[in-house]
PDB file of C-alpha atoms in Angstrom:
ATOM      1  CA  MET W   1      47.802-242.023  88.346  1.00 73.00           C
ATOM      2  CA  SER W   2      45.058-244.469  88.956  1.00 89.00           C
ATOM      3  CA  ALA W   3      43.082-246.210  86.035  1.00 91.00           C
ATOM      4  CA  ALA W   4      39.945-244.045  86.962  1.00 89.00           C
ATOM      5  CA  ALA W   5      41.767-240.804  86.807  1.00 90.00           C
ATOM      6  CA  ASP W   6      43.336-242.030  83.472  1.00 91.00           C
ATOM      7  CA  ARG W   7      40.005-242.673  82.004  1.00 94.00           C
ATOM      8  CA  GLU W   8      38.771-239.209  83.375  1.00 94.00           C
ATOM      9  CA  GLU W   9      41.746-237.401  81.891  1.00 94.00           C
ATOM     10  CA  ALA W  10      41.153-239.005  78.362  1.00 95.00           C
ATOM     11  CA  ARG W  11      37.514-238.265  78.619  1.00 95.00           C
ATOM     12  CA  LEU W  12      38.342-234.586  79.279  1.00 96.00           C
ATOM     13  CA  ARG W  13      40.883-234.665  76.604  1.00 95.00           C
ATOM     14  CA  ARG W  14      38.369-236.007  74.022  1.00 97.00           C
ATOM     15  CA  ARG W  15      35.744-233.143  75.193  1.00 97.00           C
ATOM     16  CA  ALA W  16      38.216-230.573  74.809  1.00 97.00           C
ATOM     17  CA  ALA W  17      39.227-231.705  71.280  1.00 96.00           C
ATOM     18  CA  VAL W  18      35.481-231.776  70.377  1.00 97.00           C
ATOM     19  CA  ASP W  19      35.164-228.341  71.643  1.00 97.00           C
ATOM     20  CA  ILE W  20      37.968-227.109  69.730  1.00 97.00           C
ATOM     21  CA  LYS W  21      36.680-228.594  66.431  1.00 96.00           C
ATOM     22  CA  GLY W  22      33.288-227.095  67.079  1.00 96.00           C
ATOM     23  CA  ALA W  23      34.926-223.589  67.906  1.00 96.00           C
ATOM     24  CA  MET W  24      36.921-223.763  64.592  1.00 96.00           C
ATOM     25  CA  ARG W  25      33.804-224.628  62.544  1.00 96.00           C
ATOM     26  CA  GLY W  26      32.013-221.610  64.225  1.00 96.00           C
ATOM     27  CA  LEU W  27      35.007-219.436  63.479  1.00 96.00           C
ATOM     28  CA  ARG W  28      35.224-220.559  59.645  1.00 95.00           C
ATOM     29  CA  SER W  29      31.571-219.749  59.363  1.00 96.00           C
ATOM     30  CA  ASN W  30      31.827-216.421  60.854  1.00 96.00           C
ATOM     31  CA  LEU W  31      34.765-215.516  58.965  1.00 94.00           C
ATOM     32  CA  ALA W  32      33.361-216.739  55.950  1.00 93.00           C
ATOM     33  CA  MET W  33      30.307-214.347  56.444  1.00 94.00           C
ATOM     34  CA  LEU W  34      32.588-211.341  57.339  1.00 95.00           C
ATOM     35  CA  ASN W  35      34.619-211.989  54.084  1.00 93.00           C
ATOM     36  CA  ARG W  36      31.379-212.208  52.054  1.00 94.00           C
ATOM     37  CA  GLN W  37      30.181-208.959  53.776  1.00 95.00           C
ATOM     38  CA  VAL W  38      33.489-207.242  52.894  1.00 95.00           C
ATOM     39  CA  GLY W  39      33.159-208.605  49.265  1.00 94.00           C
ATOM     40  CA  VAL W  40      29.920-207.206  48.924  1.00 95.00           C
ATOM     41  CA  ARG W  41      30.918-203.857  50.011  1.00 95.00           C
ATOM     42  CA  LEU W  42      33.987-203.784  47.696  1.00 94.00           C
ATOM     43  CA  GLU W  43      31.745-205.480  44.842  1.00 93.00           C
ATOM     44  CA  LEU W  44      33.919-208.582  44.819  1.00 94.00           C
ATOM     45  CA  ARG W  45      33.189-212.295  44.899  1.00 94.00           C
ATOM     46  CA  ASP W  46      34.319-214.506  47.807  1.00 91.00           C
ATOM     47  CA  VAL W  47      37.025-216.097  45.826  1.00 93.00           C
ATOM     48  CA  ASP W  48      38.384-212.711  44.544  1.00 95.00           C
ATOM     49  CA  VAL W  49      38.845-211.587  48.142  1.00 93.00           C
ATOM     50  CA  ASP W  50      40.589-214.708  48.804  1.00 92.00           C
ATOM     51  CA  CYS W  51      43.030-214.502  45.876  1.00 95.00           C
ATOM     52  CA  LEU W  52      43.596-210.699  46.791  1.00 94.00           C
ATOM     53  CA  ASP W  53      44.619-211.847  50.313  1.00 93.00           C
ATOM     54  CA  VAL W  54      47.121-214.399  48.947  1.00 94.00           C
ATOM     55  CA  ILE W  55      48.512-211.881  46.527  1.00 96.00           C
ATOM     56  CA  ASN W  56      48.943-209.530  49.344  1.00 94.00           C
ATOM     57  CA  SER W  57      50.584-212.000  51.742  1.00 93.00           C
ATOM     58  CA  GLN W  58      52.680-213.715  49.164  1.00 93.00           C
ATOM     59  CA  GLY W  59      53.236-211.371  46.254  1.00 82.00           C
ATOM     60  CA  PRO W  60      54.531-210.494  43.868  1.00 93.00           C
ATOM     61  CA  ILE W  61      53.685-213.969  42.887  1.00 95.00           C
ATOM     62  CA  SER W  62      53.174-215.632  39.608  1.00 93.00           C
ATOM     63  CA  PRO W  63      49.660-216.716  38.332  1.00 94.00           C
ATOM     64  CA  THR W  64      50.779-220.266  38.395  1.00 92.00           C
ATOM     65  CA  ALA W  65      51.786-220.157  42.204  1.00 93.00           C
ATOM     66  CA  LEU W  66      48.647-218.214  42.994  1.00 95.00           C
ATOM     67  CA  ALA W  67      46.526-220.817  41.311  1.00 93.00           C
ATOM     68  CA  ARG W  68      48.449-223.435  43.470  1.00 89.00           C
ATOM     69  CA  ALA W  69      48.273-221.534  46.700  1.00 89.00           C
ATOM     70  CA  ALA W  70      44.430-220.614  46.165  1.00 88.00           C
ATOM     71  CA  GLY W  71      43.466-224.419  44.952  1.00 85.00           C
ATOM     72  CA  LEU W  72      42.092-222.950  41.604  1.00 89.00           C
ATOM     73  CA  HIS W  73      42.254-224.051  37.982  1.00 89.00           C
ATOM     74  CA  PRO W  74      44.624-221.707  36.066  1.00 89.00           C
ATOM     75  CA  ALA W  75      41.673-220.956  33.690  1.00 89.00           C
ATOM     76  CA  THR W  76      39.380-219.840  36.626  1.00 91.00           C
ATOM     77  CA  LEU W  77      42.139-217.754  38.047  1.00 93.00           C
ATOM     78  CA  THR W  78      42.386-215.617  34.666  1.00 93.00           C
ATOM     79  CA  GLY W  79      38.918-214.536  35.197  1.00 93.00           C
ATOM     80  CA  ILE W  80      39.555-213.672  38.826  1.00 96.00           C
ATOM     81  CA  LEU W  81      42.792-211.671  37.937  1.00 96.00           C
ATOM     82  CA  ASP W  82      41.036-209.876  35.060  1.00 96.00           C
ATOM     83  CA  ARG W  83      38.290-208.744  37.709  1.00 95.00           C
ATOM     84  CA  LEU W  84      40.696-207.850  40.227  1.00 96.00           C
ATOM     85  CA  GLU W  85      42.672-205.689  37.554  1.00 96.00           C
ATOM     86  CA  ARG W  86      39.755-203.968  36.221  1.00 95.00           C
ATOM     87  CA  GLY W  87      38.807-203.054  39.597  1.00 94.00           C
ATOM     88  CA  GLY W  88      42.188-201.571  40.328  1.00 95.00           C
ATOM     89  CA  TRP W  89      43.249-204.140  43.130  1.00 96.00           C
ATOM     90  CA  ILE W  90      45.987-205.521  41.343  1.00 97.00           C
ATOM     91  CA  VAL W  91      48.512-205.066  38.531  1.00 96.00           C
ATOM     92  CA  ARG W  92      50.229-207.473  36.227  1.00 95.00           C
ATOM     93  CA  GLU W  93      53.938-207.014  35.610  1.00 93.00           C
ATOM     94  CA  ARG W  94      56.895-208.716  33.884  1.00 90.00           C
ATOM     95  CA  ALA W  95      58.959-210.738  36.303  1.00 80.00           C
ATOM     96  CA  ALA W  96      62.331-209.069  37.022  1.00 81.00           C
ATOM     97  CA  THR W  97      64.047-212.490  36.614  1.00 80.00           C
ATOM     98  CA  ASP W  98      62.562-213.633  33.476  1.00 77.00           C
ATOM     99  CA  ARG W  99      60.771-210.992  31.196  1.00 77.00           C
ATOM    100  CA  ARG W 100      58.755-213.598  29.658  1.00 81.00           C
ATOM    101  CA  SER W 101      56.821-214.302  32.705  1.00 87.00           C
ATOM    102  CA  VAL W 102      54.439-212.304  34.754  1.00 92.00           C
ATOM    103  CA  VAL W 103      53.930-211.694  38.427  1.00 94.00           C
ATOM    104  CA  VAL W 104      50.855-210.220  40.123  1.00 96.00           C
ATOM    105  CA  ARG W 105      51.099-207.656  42.957  1.00 95.00           C
ATOM    106  CA  THR W 106      48.330-205.694  44.915  1.00 95.00           C
ATOM    107  CA  LEU W 107      48.042-201.785  44.467  1.00 94.00           C
ATOM    108  CA  PRO W 108      48.392-200.232  48.112  1.00 90.00           C
ATOM    109  CA  ASP W 109      45.875-197.432  47.332  1.00 87.00           C
ATOM    110  CA  ARG W 110      42.965-199.696  46.932  1.00 90.00           C
ATOM    111  CA  LEU W 111      44.000-202.034  50.066  1.00 91.00           C
ATOM    112  CA  GLY W 112      43.196-199.302  52.309  1.00 91.00           C
ATOM    113  CA  GLU W 113      39.463-199.811  51.654  1.00 92.00           C
ATOM    114  CA  LEU W 114      39.819-203.550  52.484  1.00 92.00           C
ATOM    115  CA  TYR W 115      41.883-202.628  55.651  1.00 91.00           C
ATOM    116  CA  HIS W 116      39.321-200.169  56.789  1.00 94.00           C
ATOM    117  CA  LEU W 117      36.492-202.860  56.409  1.00 95.00           C
ATOM    118  CA  LEU W 118      38.554-205.303  58.547  1.00 94.00           C
ATOM    119  CA  SER W 119      39.472-202.819  61.178  1.00 96.00           C
ATOM    120  CA  GLY W 120      36.682-203.816  63.390  1.00 95.00           C
ATOM    121  CA  MET W 121      37.672-207.415  63.410  1.00 96.00           C
ATOM    122  CA  ASN W 122      41.319-206.449  63.866  1.00 96.00           C
ATOM    123  CA  SER W 123      40.407-204.360  66.886  1.00 97.00           C
ATOM    124  CA  SER W 124      38.321-207.180  68.465  1.00 97.00           C
ATOM    125  CA  LEU W 125      41.416-209.523  67.864  1.00 97.00           C
ATOM    126  CA  ASP W 126      43.674-207.134  69.770  1.00 98.00           C
ATOM    127  CA  ASP W 127      41.363-206.908  72.686  1.00 98.00           C
ATOM    128  CA  ILE W 128      41.203-210.620  72.897  1.00 98.00           C
ATOM    129  CA  CYS W 129      44.843-211.109  72.641  1.00 98.00           C
ATOM    130  CA  ALA W 130      45.086-208.747  75.589  1.00 98.00           C
ATOM    131  CA  ASP W 131      43.645-211.440  77.708  1.00 98.00           C
ATOM    132  CA  TYR W 132      46.464-213.803  77.127  1.00 98.00           C
ATOM    133  CA  THR W 133      50.133-214.179  78.021  1.00 98.00           C
ATOM    134  CA  THR W 134      52.798-214.063  75.565  1.00 98.00           C
ATOM    135  CA  GLU W 135      53.288-217.692  76.033  1.00 98.00           C
ATOM    136  CA  GLN W 136      49.807-218.471  75.437  1.00 98.00           C
ATOM    137  CA  LEU W 137      49.557-216.346  72.457  1.00 98.00           C
ATOM    138  CA  GLN W 138      52.649-218.214  71.055  1.00 98.00           C
ATOM    139  CA  LEU W 139      50.869-221.439  71.725  1.00 97.00           C
ATOM    140  CA  ILE W 140      47.628-220.284  70.130  1.00 97.00           C
ATOM    141  CA  ALA W 141      49.702-219.172  67.013  1.00 97.00           C
ATOM    142  CA  GLU W 142      51.419-222.531  66.697  1.00 98.00           C
ATOM    143  CA  PHE W 143      48.077-224.352  66.910  1.00 97.00           C
ATOM    144  CA  LEU W 144      46.533-222.034  64.278  1.00 96.00           C
ATOM    145  CA  ARG W 145      49.578-222.351  62.063  1.00 96.00           C
ATOM    146  CA  ARG W 146      49.412-226.163  62.255  1.00 97.00           C
ATOM    147  CA  SER W 147      45.533-226.161  61.640  1.00 96.00           C
ATOM    148  CA  ALA W 148      46.031-223.979  58.651  1.00 92.00           C
ATOM    149  CA  ILE W 149      48.556-226.530  57.451  1.00 92.00           C
ATOM    150  CA  ALA W 150      46.208-229.390  58.112  1.00 95.00           C
ATOM    151  CA  GLY W 151      43.472-227.624  56.148  1.00 91.00           C
ATOM    152  CA  HIS W 152      45.698-226.850  53.254  1.00 84.00           C
ATOM    153  CA  ASP W 153      46.983-230.448  52.991  1.00 88.00           C
ATOM    154  CA  SER W 154      43.308-231.873  53.421  1.00 91.00           C
ATOM    155  CA  GLY W 155      42.246-229.839  50.342  1.00 83.00           C
ATOM    156  CA  ARG W 156      45.082-230.805  48.451  1.00 80.00           C
ATOM    157  CA  GLU W 157      44.314-234.345  49.090  1.00 86.00           C
ATOM    158  CA  LEU W 158      40.808-233.673  47.604  1.00 84.00           C
ATOM    159  CA  GLN W 159      42.060-232.171  44.380  1.00 74.00           C
TER     160      GLN W 159
END
């Protein structure tokens, strides 16, 4: 490859990386707005919806592990868990391995409301995924996992 071709390839690569970062900023903003609208419909705060998602995906989970996963101070988390419990979204239970500790889990009956509100987005994602090959979807999934880890690690550095 010639030096001019190398420079052009480097320029195109930088442009593609800038486009990806811009698209991810747009995705973050749009998902935040979607979550805000879902929260309004469910009478939950944004942080409540975030914690509910972590509990649902990683639970049953201890409050300490949840605070760590959500990047929240344990005292802040207590108020969130109180609201979610009052709303019938979660239950606190004694841990099976240590009866002195507590775990939090979601209540499936209430989650149906959340899934219903997100069904439009899930259908749209199914339509988008249909346009890609299995190999392309695997590559996209790997990129998103690595991006999520980078975001998590960057957040931890700010704590």
